[in-house]
CSV table of C-alpha atoms in Angstrom, one decimal:
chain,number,residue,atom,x,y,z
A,1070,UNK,CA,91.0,101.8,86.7
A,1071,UNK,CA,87.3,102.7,87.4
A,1072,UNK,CA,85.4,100.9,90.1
A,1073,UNK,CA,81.7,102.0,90.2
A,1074,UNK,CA,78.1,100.9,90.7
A,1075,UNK,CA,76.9,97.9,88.1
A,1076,UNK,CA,74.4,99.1,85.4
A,1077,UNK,CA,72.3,96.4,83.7
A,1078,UNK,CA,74.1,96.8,80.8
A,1079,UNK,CA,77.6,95.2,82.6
A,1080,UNK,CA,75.4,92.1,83.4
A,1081,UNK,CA,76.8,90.0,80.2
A,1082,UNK,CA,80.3,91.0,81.3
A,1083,UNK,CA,79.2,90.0,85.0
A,1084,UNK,CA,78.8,86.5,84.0
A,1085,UNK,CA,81.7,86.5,81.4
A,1086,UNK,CA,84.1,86.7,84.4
A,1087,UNK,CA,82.3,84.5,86.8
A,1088,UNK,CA,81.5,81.8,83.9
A,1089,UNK,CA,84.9,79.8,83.7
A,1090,UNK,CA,85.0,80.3,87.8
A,1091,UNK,CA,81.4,78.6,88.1
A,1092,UNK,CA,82.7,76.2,85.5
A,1093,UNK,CA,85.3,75.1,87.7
A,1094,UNK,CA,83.2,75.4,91.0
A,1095,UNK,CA,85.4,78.4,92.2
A,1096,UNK,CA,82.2,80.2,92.1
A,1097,UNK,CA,78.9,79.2,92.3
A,1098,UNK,CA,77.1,79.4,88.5
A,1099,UNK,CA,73.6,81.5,88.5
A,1100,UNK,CA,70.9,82.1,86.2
A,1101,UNK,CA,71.6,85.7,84.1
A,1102,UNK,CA,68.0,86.6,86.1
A,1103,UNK,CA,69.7,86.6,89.3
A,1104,UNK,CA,72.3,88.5,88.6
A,1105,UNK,CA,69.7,91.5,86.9
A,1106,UNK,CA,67.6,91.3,89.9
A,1107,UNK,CA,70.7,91.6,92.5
A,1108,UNK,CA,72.9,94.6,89.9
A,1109,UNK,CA,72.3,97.2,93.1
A,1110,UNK,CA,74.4,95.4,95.0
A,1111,UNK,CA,77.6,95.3,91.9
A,1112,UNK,CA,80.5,97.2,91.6
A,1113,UNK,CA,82.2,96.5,88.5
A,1114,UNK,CA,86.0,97.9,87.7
A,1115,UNK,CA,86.8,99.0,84.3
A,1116,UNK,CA,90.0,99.8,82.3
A,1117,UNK,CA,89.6,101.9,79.1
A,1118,UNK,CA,86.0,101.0,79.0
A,1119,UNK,CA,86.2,96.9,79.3
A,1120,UNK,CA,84.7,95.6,82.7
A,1121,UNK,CA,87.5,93.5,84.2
A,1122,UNK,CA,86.4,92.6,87.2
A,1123,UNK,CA,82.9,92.4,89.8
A,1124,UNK,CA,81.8,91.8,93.0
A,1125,UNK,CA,78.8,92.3,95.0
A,1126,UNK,CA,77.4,93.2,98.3
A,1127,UNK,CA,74.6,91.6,100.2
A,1128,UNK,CA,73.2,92.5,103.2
A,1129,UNK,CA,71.9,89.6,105.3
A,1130,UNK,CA,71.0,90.8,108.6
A,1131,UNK,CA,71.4,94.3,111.1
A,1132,UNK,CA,74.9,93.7,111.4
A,1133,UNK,CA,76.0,91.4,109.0
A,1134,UNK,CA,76.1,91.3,105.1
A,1135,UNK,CA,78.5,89.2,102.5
A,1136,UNK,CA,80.9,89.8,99.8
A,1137,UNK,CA,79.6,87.9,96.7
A,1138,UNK,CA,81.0,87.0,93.4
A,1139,UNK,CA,84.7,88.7,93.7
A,1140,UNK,CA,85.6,88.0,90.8
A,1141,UNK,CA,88.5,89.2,87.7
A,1142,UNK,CA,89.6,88.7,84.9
A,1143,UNK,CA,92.6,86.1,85.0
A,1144,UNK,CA,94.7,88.4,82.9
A,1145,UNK,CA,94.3,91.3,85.4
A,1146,UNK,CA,95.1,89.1,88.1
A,1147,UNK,CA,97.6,90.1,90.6
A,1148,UNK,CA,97.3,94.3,89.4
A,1149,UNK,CA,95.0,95.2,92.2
A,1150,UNK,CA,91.8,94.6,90.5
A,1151,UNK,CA,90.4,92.0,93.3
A,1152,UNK,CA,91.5,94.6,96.0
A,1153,UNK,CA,90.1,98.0,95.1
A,1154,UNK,CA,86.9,96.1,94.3
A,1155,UNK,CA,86.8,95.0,97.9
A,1156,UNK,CA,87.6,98.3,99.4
A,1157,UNK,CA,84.9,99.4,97.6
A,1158,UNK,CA,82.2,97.2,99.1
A,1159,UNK,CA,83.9,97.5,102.7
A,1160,UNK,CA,83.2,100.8,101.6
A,1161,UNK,CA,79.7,100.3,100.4
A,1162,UNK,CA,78.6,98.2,103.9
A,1163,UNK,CA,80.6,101.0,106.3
A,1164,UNK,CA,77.8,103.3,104.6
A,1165,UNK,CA,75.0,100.8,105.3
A,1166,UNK,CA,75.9,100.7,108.7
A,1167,UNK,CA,77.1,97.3,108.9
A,1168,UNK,CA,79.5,95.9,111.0
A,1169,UNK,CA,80.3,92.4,110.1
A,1170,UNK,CA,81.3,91.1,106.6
A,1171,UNK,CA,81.7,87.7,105.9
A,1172,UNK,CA,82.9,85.5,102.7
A,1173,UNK,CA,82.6,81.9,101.4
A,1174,UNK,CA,85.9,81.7,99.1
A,1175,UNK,CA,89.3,79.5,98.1
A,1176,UNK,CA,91.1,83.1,98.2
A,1177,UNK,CA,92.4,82.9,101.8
A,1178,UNK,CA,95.3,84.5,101.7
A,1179,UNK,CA,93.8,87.3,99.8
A,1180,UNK,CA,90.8,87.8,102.1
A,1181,UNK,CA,92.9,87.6,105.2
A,1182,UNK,CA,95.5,89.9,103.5
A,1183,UNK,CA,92.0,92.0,103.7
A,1184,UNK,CA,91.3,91.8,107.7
A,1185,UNK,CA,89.4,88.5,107.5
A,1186,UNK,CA,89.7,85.6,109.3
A,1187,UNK,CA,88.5,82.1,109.3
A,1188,UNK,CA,85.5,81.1,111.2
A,1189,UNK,CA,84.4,77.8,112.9
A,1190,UNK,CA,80.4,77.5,113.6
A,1191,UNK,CA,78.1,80.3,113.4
A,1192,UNK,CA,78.8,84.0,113.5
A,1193,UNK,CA,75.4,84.6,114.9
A,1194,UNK,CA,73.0,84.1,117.8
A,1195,UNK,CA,70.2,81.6,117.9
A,1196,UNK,CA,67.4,83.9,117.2
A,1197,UNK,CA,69.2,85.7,114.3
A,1198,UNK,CA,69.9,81.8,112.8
A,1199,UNK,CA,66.6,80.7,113.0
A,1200,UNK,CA,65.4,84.2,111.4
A,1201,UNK,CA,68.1,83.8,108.5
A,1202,UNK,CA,66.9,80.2,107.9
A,1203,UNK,CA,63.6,81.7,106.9
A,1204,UNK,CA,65.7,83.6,103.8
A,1205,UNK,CA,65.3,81.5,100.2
A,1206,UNK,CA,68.6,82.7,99.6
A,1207,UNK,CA,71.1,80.0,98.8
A,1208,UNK,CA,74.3,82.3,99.7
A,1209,UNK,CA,72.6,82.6,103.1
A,1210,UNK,CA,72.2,79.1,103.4
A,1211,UNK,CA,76.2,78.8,102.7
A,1212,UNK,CA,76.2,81.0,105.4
A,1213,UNK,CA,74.4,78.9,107.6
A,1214,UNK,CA,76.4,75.8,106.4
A,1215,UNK,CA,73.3,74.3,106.4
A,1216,UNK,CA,73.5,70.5,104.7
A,1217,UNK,CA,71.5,71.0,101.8
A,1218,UNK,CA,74.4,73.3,100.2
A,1219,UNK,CA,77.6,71.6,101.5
A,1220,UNK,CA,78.5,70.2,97.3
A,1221,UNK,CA,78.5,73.7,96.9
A,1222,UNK,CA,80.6,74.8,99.5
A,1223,UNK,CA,83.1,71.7,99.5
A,1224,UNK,CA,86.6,72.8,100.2
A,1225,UNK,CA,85.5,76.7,101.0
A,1226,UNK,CA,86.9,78.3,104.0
A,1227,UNK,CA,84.1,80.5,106.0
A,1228,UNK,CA,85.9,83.8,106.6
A,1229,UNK,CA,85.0,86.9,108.5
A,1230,UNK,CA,86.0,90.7,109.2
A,1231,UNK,CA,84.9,93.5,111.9
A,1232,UNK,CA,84.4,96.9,110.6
């Protein structure tokens, strides 16, 4: 297994693996525009050429980004995929100098497996909130649990790790 930066031409296998998961609300759907304009912050992993699994980094403040779309394959489920794409990004936001990782996900177990923990409220100060609400973002406003996105977050656990 490979695990490497995203090139625009892994975008259709991008939303192969995430389609069935936004289908069933595990992940949130997203136009195939978003996902070109955010490839930077992919890493794929590949096996003898086929893209089996994703995920993606986004940096939402100093101190603070999210992991984003972790998603595989449901056939390579359970072989490591999901976790040397996270260790990747950890990577990836260790390099960017942030400190602070947080996820939106059903996978508990496997993110806690993974150093995170729940959360309750925010996992920022005042002044940073009120910046962040400025952000058109909507995985910022999951984040921010603000009201407007709670269908999309229903049932979610707000998890988060120190680096």
């Amino acid at each position: 297994m490979v695990v490497r930066a995203a090139r625009t031409a892994d975008i259709r296998a991008i939303r192969a693996i995430v389609a069935p998961m936004a289908e069933s609300r595990v992940l949130i759907a997203k136009e195939a525009v978003t996902y070109y304009e955010a490839v930077q912050q992919f890493r794929v992993a590949e096996v003898d050429g086929r893209v089996v699994g994703c995920g993606a980094l986004h940096v939402m403040w100093e101190d603070l980004a999210e992991i984003r779309t972790l998603a595989v394959l449901p056939e390579t489920k359970g072989a490591g995929v999901g976790s040397r794409l996270l260790e990747a990004l950890v990577d990836d936001a260790r390099e960017l100098g942030v400190q602070r990782l947080f996820c939106l996900t059903f996978e508990v177990d496997f993110f806690r497996r993974h150093g995170f923990e729940p959360i309750e409220g925010q996992a920022v100060e005042p002044a940073v909130y009120a910046e962040l609400l400025r952000s058109y973002d909507e995985g910022v406003a999951e984040f921010l649990d603000l009201e407007r996105v709670k269908p999309n977050t229903l049932g979610n656990t707000r998890m988060l790790r120190q680096l």
